[in-house]
Every structure is written in C-alpha cells, then in structure tokens.
Tab-separated table of C-alpha atoms in Angstrom:
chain	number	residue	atom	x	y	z
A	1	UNK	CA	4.042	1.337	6.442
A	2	UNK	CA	5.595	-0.937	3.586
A	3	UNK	CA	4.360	-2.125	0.245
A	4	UNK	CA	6.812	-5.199	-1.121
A	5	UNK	CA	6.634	-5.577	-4.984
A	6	UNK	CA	7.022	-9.597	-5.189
A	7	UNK	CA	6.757	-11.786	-8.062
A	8	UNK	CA	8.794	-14.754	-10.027
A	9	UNK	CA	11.954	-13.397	-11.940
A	10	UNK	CA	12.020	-11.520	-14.780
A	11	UNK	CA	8.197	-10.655	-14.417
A	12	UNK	CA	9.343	-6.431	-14.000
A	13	UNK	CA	9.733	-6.168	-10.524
A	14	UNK	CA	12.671	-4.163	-10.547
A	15	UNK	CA	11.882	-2.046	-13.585
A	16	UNK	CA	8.732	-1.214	-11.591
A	17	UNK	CA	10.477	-0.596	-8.463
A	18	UNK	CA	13.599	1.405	-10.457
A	19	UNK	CA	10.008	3.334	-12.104
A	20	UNK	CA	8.253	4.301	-8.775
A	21	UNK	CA	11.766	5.053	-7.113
A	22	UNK	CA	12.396	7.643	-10.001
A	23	UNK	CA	10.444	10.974	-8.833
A	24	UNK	CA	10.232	12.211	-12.123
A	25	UNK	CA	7.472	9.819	-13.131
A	26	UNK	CA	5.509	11.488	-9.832
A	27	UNK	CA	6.140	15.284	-10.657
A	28	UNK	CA	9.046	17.767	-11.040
A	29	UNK	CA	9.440	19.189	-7.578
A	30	UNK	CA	10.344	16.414	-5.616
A	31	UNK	CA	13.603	13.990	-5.080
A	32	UNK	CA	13.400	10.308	-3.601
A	33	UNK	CA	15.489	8.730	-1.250
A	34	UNK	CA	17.113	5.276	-1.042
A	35	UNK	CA	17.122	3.842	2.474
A	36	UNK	CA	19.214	0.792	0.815
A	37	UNK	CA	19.242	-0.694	-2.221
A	38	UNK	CA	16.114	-2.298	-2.353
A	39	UNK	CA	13.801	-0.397	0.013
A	40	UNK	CA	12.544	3.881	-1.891
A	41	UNK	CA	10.315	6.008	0.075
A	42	UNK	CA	8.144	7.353	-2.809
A	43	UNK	CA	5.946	10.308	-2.777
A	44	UNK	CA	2.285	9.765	-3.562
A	45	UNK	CA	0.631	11.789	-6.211
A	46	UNK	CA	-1.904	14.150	-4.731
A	47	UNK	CA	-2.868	17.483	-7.231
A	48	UNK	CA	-4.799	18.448	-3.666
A	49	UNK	CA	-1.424	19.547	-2.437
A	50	UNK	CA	-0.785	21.644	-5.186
A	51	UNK	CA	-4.316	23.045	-5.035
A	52	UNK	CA	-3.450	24.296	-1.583
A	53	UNK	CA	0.195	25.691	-2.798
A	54	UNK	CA	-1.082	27.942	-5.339
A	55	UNK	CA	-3.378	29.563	-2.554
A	56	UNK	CA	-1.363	29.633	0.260
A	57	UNK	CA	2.173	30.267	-1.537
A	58	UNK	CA	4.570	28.229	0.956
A	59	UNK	CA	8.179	28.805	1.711
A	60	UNK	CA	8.307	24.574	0.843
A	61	UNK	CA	5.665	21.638	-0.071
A	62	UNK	CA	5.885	18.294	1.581
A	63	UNK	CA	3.999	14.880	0.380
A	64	UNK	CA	2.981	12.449	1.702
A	65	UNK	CA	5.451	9.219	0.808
A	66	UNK	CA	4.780	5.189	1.355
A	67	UNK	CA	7.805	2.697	1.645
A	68	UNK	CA	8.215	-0.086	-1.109
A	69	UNK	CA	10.449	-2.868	-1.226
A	70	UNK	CA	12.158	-4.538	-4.290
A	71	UNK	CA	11.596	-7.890	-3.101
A	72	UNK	CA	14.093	-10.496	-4.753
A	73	UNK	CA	12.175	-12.709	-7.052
A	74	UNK	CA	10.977	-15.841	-5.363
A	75	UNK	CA	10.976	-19.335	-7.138
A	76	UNK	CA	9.644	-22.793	-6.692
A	77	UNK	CA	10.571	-24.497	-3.182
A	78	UNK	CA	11.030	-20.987	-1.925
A	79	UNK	CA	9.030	-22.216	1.633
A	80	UNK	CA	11.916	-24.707	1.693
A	81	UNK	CA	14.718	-22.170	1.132
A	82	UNK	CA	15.442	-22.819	-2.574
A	83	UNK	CA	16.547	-19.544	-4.474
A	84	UNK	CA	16.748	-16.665	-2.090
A	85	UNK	CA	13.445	-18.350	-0.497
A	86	UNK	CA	14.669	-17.853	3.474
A	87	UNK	CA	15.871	-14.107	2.597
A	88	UNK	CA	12.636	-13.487	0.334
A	89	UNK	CA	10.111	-14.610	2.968
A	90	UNK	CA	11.973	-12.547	6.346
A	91	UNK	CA	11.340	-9.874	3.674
A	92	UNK	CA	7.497	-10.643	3.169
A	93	UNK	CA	7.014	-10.783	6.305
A	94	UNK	CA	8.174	-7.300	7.799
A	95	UNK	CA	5.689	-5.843	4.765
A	96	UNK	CA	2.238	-4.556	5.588
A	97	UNK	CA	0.836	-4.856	1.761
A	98	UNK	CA	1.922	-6.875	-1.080
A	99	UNK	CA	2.434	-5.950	-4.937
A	100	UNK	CA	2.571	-8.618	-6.795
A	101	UNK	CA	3.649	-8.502	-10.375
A	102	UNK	CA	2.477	-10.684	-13.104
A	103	UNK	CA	3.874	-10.611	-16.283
A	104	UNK	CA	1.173	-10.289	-18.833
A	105	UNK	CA	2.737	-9.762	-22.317
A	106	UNK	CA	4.456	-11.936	-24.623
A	107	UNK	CA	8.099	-11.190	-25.533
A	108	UNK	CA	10.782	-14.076	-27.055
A	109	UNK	CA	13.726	-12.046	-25.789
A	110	UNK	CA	12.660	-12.086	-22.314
A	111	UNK	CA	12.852	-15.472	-20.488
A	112	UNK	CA	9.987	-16.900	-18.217
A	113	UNK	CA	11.517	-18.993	-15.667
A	114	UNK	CA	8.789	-21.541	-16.271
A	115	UNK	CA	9.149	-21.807	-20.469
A	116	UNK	CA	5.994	-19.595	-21.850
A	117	UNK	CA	4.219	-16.778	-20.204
A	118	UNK	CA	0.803	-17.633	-18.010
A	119	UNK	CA	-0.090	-15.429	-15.182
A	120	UNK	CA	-2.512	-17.461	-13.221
A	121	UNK	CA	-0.011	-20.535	-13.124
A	122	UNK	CA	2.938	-17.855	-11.571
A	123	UNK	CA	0.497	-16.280	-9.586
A	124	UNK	CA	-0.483	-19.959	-8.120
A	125	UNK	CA	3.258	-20.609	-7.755
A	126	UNK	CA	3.452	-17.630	-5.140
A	127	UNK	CA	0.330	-18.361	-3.604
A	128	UNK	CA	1.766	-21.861	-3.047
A	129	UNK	CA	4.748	-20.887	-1.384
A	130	UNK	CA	3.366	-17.960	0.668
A	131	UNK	CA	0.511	-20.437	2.123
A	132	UNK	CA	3.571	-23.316	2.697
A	133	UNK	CA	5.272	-20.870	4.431
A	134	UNK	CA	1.658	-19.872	6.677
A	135	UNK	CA	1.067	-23.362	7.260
A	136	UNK	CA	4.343	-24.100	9.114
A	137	UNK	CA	4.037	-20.803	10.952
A	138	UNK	CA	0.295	-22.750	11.525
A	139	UNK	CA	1.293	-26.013	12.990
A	140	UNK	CA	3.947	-23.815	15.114
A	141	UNK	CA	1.573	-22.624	16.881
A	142	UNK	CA	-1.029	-25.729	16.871
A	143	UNK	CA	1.854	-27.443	18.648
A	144	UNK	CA	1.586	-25.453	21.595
A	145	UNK	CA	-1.771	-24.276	22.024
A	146	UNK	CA	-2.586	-27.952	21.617
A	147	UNK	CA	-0.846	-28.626	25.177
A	148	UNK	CA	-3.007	-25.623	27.037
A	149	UNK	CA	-6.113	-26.912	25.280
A	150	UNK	CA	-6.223	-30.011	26.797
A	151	UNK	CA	-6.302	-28.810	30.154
A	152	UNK	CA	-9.087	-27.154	29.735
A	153	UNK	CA	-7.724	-23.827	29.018
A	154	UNK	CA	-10.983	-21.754	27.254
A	155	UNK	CA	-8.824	-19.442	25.600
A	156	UNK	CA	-6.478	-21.922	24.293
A	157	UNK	CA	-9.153	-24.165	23.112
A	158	UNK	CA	-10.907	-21.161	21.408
A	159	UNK	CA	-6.818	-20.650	19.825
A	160	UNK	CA	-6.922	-24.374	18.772
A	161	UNK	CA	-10.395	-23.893	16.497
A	162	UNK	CA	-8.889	-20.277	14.851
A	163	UNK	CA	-5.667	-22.309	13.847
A	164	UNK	CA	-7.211	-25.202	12.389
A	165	UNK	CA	-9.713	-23.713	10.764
A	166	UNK	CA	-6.850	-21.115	9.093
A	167	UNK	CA	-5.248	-24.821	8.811
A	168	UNK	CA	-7.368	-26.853	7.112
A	169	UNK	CA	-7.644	-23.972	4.551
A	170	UNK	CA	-4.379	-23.499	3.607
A	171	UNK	CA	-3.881	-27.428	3.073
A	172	UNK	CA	-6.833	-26.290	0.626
A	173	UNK	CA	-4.873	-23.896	-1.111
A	174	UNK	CA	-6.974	-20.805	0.574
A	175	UNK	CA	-5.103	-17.542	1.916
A	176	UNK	CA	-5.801	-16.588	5.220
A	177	UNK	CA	-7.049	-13.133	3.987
A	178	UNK	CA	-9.684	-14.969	2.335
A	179	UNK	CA	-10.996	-16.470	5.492
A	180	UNK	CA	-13.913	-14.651	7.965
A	181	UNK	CA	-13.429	-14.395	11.337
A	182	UNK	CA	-15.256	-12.504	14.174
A	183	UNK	CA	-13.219	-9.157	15.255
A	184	UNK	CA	-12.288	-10.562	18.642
A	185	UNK	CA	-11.130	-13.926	17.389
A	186	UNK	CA	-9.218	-11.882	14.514
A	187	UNK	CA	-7.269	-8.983	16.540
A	188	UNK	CA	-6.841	-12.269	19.096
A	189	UNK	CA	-5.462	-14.832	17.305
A	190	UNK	CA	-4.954	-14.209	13.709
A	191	UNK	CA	-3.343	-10.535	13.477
A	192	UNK	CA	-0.376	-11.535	16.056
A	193	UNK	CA	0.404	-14.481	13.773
A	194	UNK	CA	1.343	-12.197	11.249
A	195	UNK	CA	0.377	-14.620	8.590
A	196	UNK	CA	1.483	-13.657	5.351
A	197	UNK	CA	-1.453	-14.717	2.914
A	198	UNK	CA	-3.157	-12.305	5.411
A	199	UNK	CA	-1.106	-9.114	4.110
A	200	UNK	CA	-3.587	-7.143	1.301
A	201	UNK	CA	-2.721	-7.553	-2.135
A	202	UNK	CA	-2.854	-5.883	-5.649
A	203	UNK	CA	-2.265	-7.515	-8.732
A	204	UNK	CA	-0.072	-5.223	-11.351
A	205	UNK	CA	-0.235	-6.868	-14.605
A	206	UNK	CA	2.886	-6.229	-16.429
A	207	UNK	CA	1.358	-5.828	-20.378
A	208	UNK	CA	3.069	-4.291	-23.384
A	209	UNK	CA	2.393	-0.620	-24.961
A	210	UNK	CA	-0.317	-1.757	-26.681
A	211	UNK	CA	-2.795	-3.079	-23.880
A	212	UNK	CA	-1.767	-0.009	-21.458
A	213	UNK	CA	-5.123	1.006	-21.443
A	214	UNK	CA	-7.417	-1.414	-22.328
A	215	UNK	CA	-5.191	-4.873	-20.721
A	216	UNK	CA	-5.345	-7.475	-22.934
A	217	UNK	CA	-6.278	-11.705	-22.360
A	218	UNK	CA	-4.353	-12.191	-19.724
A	219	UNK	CA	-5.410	-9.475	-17.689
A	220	UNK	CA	-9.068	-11.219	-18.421
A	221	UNK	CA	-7.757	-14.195	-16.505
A	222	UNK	CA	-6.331	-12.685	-13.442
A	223	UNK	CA	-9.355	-10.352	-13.106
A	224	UNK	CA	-11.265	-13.991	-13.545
A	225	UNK	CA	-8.975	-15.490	-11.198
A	226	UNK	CA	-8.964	-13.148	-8.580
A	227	UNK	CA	-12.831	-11.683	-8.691
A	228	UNK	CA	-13.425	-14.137	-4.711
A	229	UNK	CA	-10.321	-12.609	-3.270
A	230	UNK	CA	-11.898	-8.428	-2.658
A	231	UNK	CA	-8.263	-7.594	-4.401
A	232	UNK	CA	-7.373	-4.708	-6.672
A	233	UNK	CA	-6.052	-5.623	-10.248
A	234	UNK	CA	-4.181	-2.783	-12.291
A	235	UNK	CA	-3.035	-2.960	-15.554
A	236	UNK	CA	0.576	-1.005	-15.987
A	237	UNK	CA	2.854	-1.189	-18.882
A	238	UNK	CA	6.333	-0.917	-16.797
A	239	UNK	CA	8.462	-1.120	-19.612
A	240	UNK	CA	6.684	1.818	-21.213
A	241	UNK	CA	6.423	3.586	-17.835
A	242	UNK	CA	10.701	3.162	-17.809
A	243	UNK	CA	10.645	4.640	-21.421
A	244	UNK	CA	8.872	8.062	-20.222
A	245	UNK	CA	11.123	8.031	-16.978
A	246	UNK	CA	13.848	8.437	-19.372
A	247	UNK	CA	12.301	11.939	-20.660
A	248	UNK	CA	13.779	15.289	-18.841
A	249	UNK	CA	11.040	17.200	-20.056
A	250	UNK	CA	7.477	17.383	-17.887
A	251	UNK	CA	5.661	18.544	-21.306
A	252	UNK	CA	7.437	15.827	-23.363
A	253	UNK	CA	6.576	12.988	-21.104
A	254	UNK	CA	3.078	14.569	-20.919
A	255	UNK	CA	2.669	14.202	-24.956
A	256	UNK	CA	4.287	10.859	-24.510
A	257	UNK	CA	1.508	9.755	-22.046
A	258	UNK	CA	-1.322	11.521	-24.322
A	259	UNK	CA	-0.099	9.442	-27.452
A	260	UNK	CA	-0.555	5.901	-25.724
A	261	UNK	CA	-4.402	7.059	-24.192
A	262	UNK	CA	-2.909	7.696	-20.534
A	263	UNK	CA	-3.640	11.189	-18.873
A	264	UNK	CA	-1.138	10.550	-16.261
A	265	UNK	CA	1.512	7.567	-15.400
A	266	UNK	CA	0.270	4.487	-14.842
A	267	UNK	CA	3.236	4.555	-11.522
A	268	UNK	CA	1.223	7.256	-9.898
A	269	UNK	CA	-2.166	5.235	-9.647
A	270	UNK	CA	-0.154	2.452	-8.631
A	271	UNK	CA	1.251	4.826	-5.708
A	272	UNK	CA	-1.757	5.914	-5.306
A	273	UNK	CA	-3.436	2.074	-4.823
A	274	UNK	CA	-0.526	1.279	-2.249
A	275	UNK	CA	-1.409	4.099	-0.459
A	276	UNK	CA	-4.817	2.709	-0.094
A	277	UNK	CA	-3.937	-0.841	-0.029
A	278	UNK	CA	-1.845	0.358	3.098
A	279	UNK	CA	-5.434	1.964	4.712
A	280	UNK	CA	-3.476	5.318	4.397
A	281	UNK	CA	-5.582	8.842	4.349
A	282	UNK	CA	-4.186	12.566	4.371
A	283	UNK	CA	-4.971	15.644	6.175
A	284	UNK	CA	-3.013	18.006	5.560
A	285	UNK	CA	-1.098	21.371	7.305
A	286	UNK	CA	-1.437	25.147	5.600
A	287	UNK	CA	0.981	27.639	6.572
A	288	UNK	CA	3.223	30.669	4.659
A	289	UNK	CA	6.095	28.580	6.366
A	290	UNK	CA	4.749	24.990	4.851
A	291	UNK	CA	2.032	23.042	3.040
A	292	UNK	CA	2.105	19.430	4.172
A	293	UNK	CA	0.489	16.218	3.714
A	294	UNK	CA	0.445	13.855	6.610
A	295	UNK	CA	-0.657	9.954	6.673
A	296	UNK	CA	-2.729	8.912	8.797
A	297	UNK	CA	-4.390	5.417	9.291
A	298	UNK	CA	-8.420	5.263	8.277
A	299	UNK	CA	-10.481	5.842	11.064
A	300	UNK	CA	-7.415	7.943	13.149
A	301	UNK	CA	-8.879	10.436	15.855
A	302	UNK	CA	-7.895	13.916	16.017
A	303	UNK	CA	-5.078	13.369	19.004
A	304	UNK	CA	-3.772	9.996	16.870
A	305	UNK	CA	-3.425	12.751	13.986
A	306	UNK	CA	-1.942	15.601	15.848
A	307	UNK	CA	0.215	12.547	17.286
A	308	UNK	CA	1.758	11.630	13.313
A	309	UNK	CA	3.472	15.441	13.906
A	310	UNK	CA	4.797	15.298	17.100
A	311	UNK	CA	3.773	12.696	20.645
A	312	UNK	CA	3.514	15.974	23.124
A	313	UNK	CA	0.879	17.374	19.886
A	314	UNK	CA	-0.951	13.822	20.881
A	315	UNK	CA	-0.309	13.788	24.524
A	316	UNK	CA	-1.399	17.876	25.193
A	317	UNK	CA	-3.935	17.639	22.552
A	318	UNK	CA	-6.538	20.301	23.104
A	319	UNK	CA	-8.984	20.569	20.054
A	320	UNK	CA	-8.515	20.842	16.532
A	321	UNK	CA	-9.345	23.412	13.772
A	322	UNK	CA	-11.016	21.389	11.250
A	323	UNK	CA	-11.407	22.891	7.638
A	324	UNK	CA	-12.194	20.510	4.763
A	325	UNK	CA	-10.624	20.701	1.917
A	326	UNK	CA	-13.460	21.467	-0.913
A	327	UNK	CA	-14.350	24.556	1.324
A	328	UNK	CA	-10.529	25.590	1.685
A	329	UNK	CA	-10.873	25.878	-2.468
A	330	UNK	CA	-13.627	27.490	-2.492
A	331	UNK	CA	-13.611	29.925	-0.641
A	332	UNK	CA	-9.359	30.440	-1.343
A	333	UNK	CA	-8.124	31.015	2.275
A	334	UNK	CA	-8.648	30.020	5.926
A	335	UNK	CA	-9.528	33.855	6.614
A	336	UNK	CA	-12.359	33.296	4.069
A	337	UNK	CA	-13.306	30.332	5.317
A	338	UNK	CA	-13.757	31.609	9.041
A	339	UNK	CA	-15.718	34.677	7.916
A	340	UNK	CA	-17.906	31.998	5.927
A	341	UNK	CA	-18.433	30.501	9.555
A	342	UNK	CA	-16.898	27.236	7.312
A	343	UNK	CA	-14.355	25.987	9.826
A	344	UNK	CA	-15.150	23.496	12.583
A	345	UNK	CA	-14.033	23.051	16.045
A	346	UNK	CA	-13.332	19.074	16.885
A	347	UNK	CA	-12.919	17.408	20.058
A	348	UNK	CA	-10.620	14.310	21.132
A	349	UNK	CA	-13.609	11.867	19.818
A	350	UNK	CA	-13.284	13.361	16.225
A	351	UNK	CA	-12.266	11.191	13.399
A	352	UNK	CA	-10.383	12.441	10.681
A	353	UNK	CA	-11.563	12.639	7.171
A	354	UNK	CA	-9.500	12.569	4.147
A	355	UNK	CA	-8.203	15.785	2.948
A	356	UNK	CA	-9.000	17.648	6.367
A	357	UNK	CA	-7.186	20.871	6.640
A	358	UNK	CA	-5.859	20.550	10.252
A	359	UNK	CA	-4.491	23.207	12.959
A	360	UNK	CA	-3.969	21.728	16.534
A	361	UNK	CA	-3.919	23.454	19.905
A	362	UNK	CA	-2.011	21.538	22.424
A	363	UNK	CA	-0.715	21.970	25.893
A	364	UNK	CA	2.374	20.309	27.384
C-alpha cells in the first residue's frame, strides 16, 4: 500500500518526504530503504513493539513500514499535461492514499508559484485538476456504457446513472470520495474506475516553528474548508522536523522536541495517520528468534493474516493462538498468559484486532 505526498511546488513536499525517509526522525534502531528516488518504505512508529522487545528479548525487531511517494509538484493545466502533469497523474493514480501538503506559513525567501501564500486557493488548484482528470476518465466510460444502455442492458443502464451522477458532480467541483453510494453500486462501478478524487486524503499543513503546536490562521481555514470532506488535517512544521533530523543524538533531538511543546516528531504521527489513512492494523509475532509487526487490512480474518507471512500459512491455515496485547503486558510472557487461561483459540471466521499477538498452526 502507497501514500503519495502531492502538492504545488515549493509547498515542502520533498523536505517532508527527505524527513519521513530519514529513520532517525522514527527511532535509532532502524535504517530505510530507497526503492528509487522518489518512492521510501518508512517504518511506522509503534512503542507496542518495543513493549514486547523488552519482554521477550529477540535475536532482531521488525516494524511494520508503509510506502510513500515524492510526487513531483503538480501545477495549473496539469489534467492537460502542462508541467510534469501526464507523469504526475500516472503517479496519482497507482497511490492508494494521498498527502497533500499545503503550505501554511509566510516566508519572503521562499517563492509561491502563485505570488502570496493561501492554502485553500492551492488546495482548490489540485482539487481542480485531480477532478479534470476524473471527469475525462468519466465520460470514457459514459461513452461506452452509453451504447449497452440503450439496448436495454440492466446492468449497463444501472452503470450509466453511477457515472453521471459521479459526473454531474465533478462538473460541480465535488470529489468522488465525497459522493454516497450503495456498497454494491460502489465495489461495482466506482472502485474499478479507480477515480482519483476517490483515493483518502490528509491535509499536512506546512506552518513555521512557531504554530507547531497550536497551527496558526491558515490552518483555521483548511480545517474550515475541509470540515464536509470526513478528512484528517495535521499541522507539521517540516522545516523544523528537517532541523531535528539533522541531530545524531536521540537525547538531543528529544530536548529539541521538548523546547518547541512536541513530545515526539510531528513525522511519526504523520506515519502514523498514513498508516491509518491506508486502513492498515498490526498484529504482531513473539519469538526469542523475532518480534514482528505485520500489516494487515481492517477487518482481515485470521487465514488473510496468517496469509501476510506466507500463502501455504493462508492456504493450510488451521487455527490461531490469539493473545492480545494489553494481557501480553500484563501478565509479561505467553507462559503467564496461558497459566492465566488469557490466550484464545480462533477459528477461520475470526477477525483480527489491532495489536493481536498471533501464533498460527497450519498444514500443507
């Protein structure tokens, strides 16, 4: 699963992504890897997993990690390939979440592409060109259901009202993902479309030092702008979180966080947020060999989990030893937790909470 970080140039996109992609800002034990130049796999912040490493004492630790993409920045006429507009929107597309940076501080040494700084008229800008680019993909399809609707084709003709409705709402200036739909007509029509106003979004308001904590005015207008659309706004100072990337030192960039009124950098909620954005959970593994978090979609069953470590785990999947994780601490070991009578036996039908402390018996 992907997050893409878009946005209009020079808004902090790639200071953010350069932030996120740099592991120190996520803890001391663990390196991040480059796929290419514009796509990290970053590990998301979980103190659960180092709960379980001080009682279990692993030979190694593994995260969890989500994908993010530096997306380049997009510009006006972007849906009609101006800029890098063809390149930007292929990239969009193949995302399953969208970041998308607004810059929210004032600065004369930085330019804004558009003249002076004002969040809700770039974030209308993107909107614009992400629901141009929806509407063509829109009357694609009209085109041809159109043909099988007039024969009398139900299915078609039950196409035909989806599209126009997602249509006539786009001409309005209204994102798909903003649109209801029953579950049938959705997983039918809409999700194979792949729309891209469909994708979830987060709003990361780029602000100075100063507003880290408490945002500032122009956070107040894209919280204002935004309250209709069920999306997540976060407030994140990326210059500052660059500035404590730069520190070696875990205690210094600790002292440096407690100075400016954060307990922890703003990069890891926002890692955190993807995660969520992306309708990622965890469960995780417990050995002496290996403490691991795994991802897992919300609402996964207990074969679709044992699946995540290995298909014959999914395919031979037996039952599952199901410990949650508040009992794991409490009681400080899975020996403990079996004499407590604590640990659960769960069938194929089981669905998988977050922070489940799984051990699967298969047979191939």
């Amino acid at each position: 699963m992907k997050a893409g970080i878009v946005g209009l140039p020079n808004v902090g996109k790639s200071t953010l992504f350069n932030c996120l992609s740099n592991a120190k800002a996520q803890s001391a034990n663990f390196p991040f890897c480059t796929i290419e130049p514009n796509i990290g796999v970053v590990n998301v912040p979980d103190p659960r997993l180092q709960k379980l490493e001080e009682l279990v004492n692993p030979e190694r630790v593994l995260p969890a990690t989500v994908e993010i993409v530096d997306i380049a920045g997009l510009v006006k006429g972007a849906s009609k390939g101006e800029g890098l507009g063809n390149q930007f929107l292929a990239n969009i597309r193949e995302t399953d979440a969208i970041l998308h940076v607004l810059r929210c501080f004032d600065n004369d040494n930085i330019v804004h592409v558009d003249g002076n700084v004002n969040p809700i008229r770039d974030k209308e800008t993107i909107d614009m060109e992400l629901q141009l680019k929806d509407l063509e993909t829109a009357d694609k399809k009209l085109e041809k259901v159109k043909r099988a609707a007039k024969t009398g084709n139900k299915e078609a003709q039950k196409e035909e009202a989806v599209l126009l409705k997602i249509k006539q709402n786009l001409e309005a200036g209204i994102s798909v993902r903003a649109l209801e739909f029953s579950e049938e007509d959705y997983e039918e029509f809409v999700k194979p479309s792949q729309f891209i106003t469909d994708k979830p979004v987060m709003y990361v308001c780029n602000v100075d030092e100063g507003a880290a904590t408490t945002g500032n005015a122009y956070v107040d207008k894209v919280r204002e702008a935004v309250k209709d659309e069920n999306a997540e706004v976060l407030v994140l100072a990326v210059g500052t979180e660059a500035d404590i990337n730069e520190l070696d030192d875990y205690e210094e960039r600790q002292m440096f966080l407690a100075d400016i009124g954060l307990d922890e950098p703003g990069s890891a909620k926002l890692i955190r947020s993807a995660y969520k954005l992306l309708k990622q959970q965890t469960y995780f593994t417990a050995g002496v060999k290996e403490v691991r978090a795994w991802t897992v979609n919300i609402g996964a069953t207990g074969p679709q989990a044992a699946g995540v470590i290995h298909t014959d785990f999914e395919k031979g999947f037996i039952r599952a030893e199901v410990i949650a994780y508040n009992d794991f601490v409490e009681f400080g070991s899975e020996a403990k937790v079996k004499e407590a009578g604590k640990m659960r036996v769960e069938g194929k039908n089981y669905i998988v909470k977050d922070g489940d402390v799984m051990h699967f018996l298969f047979n191939v």
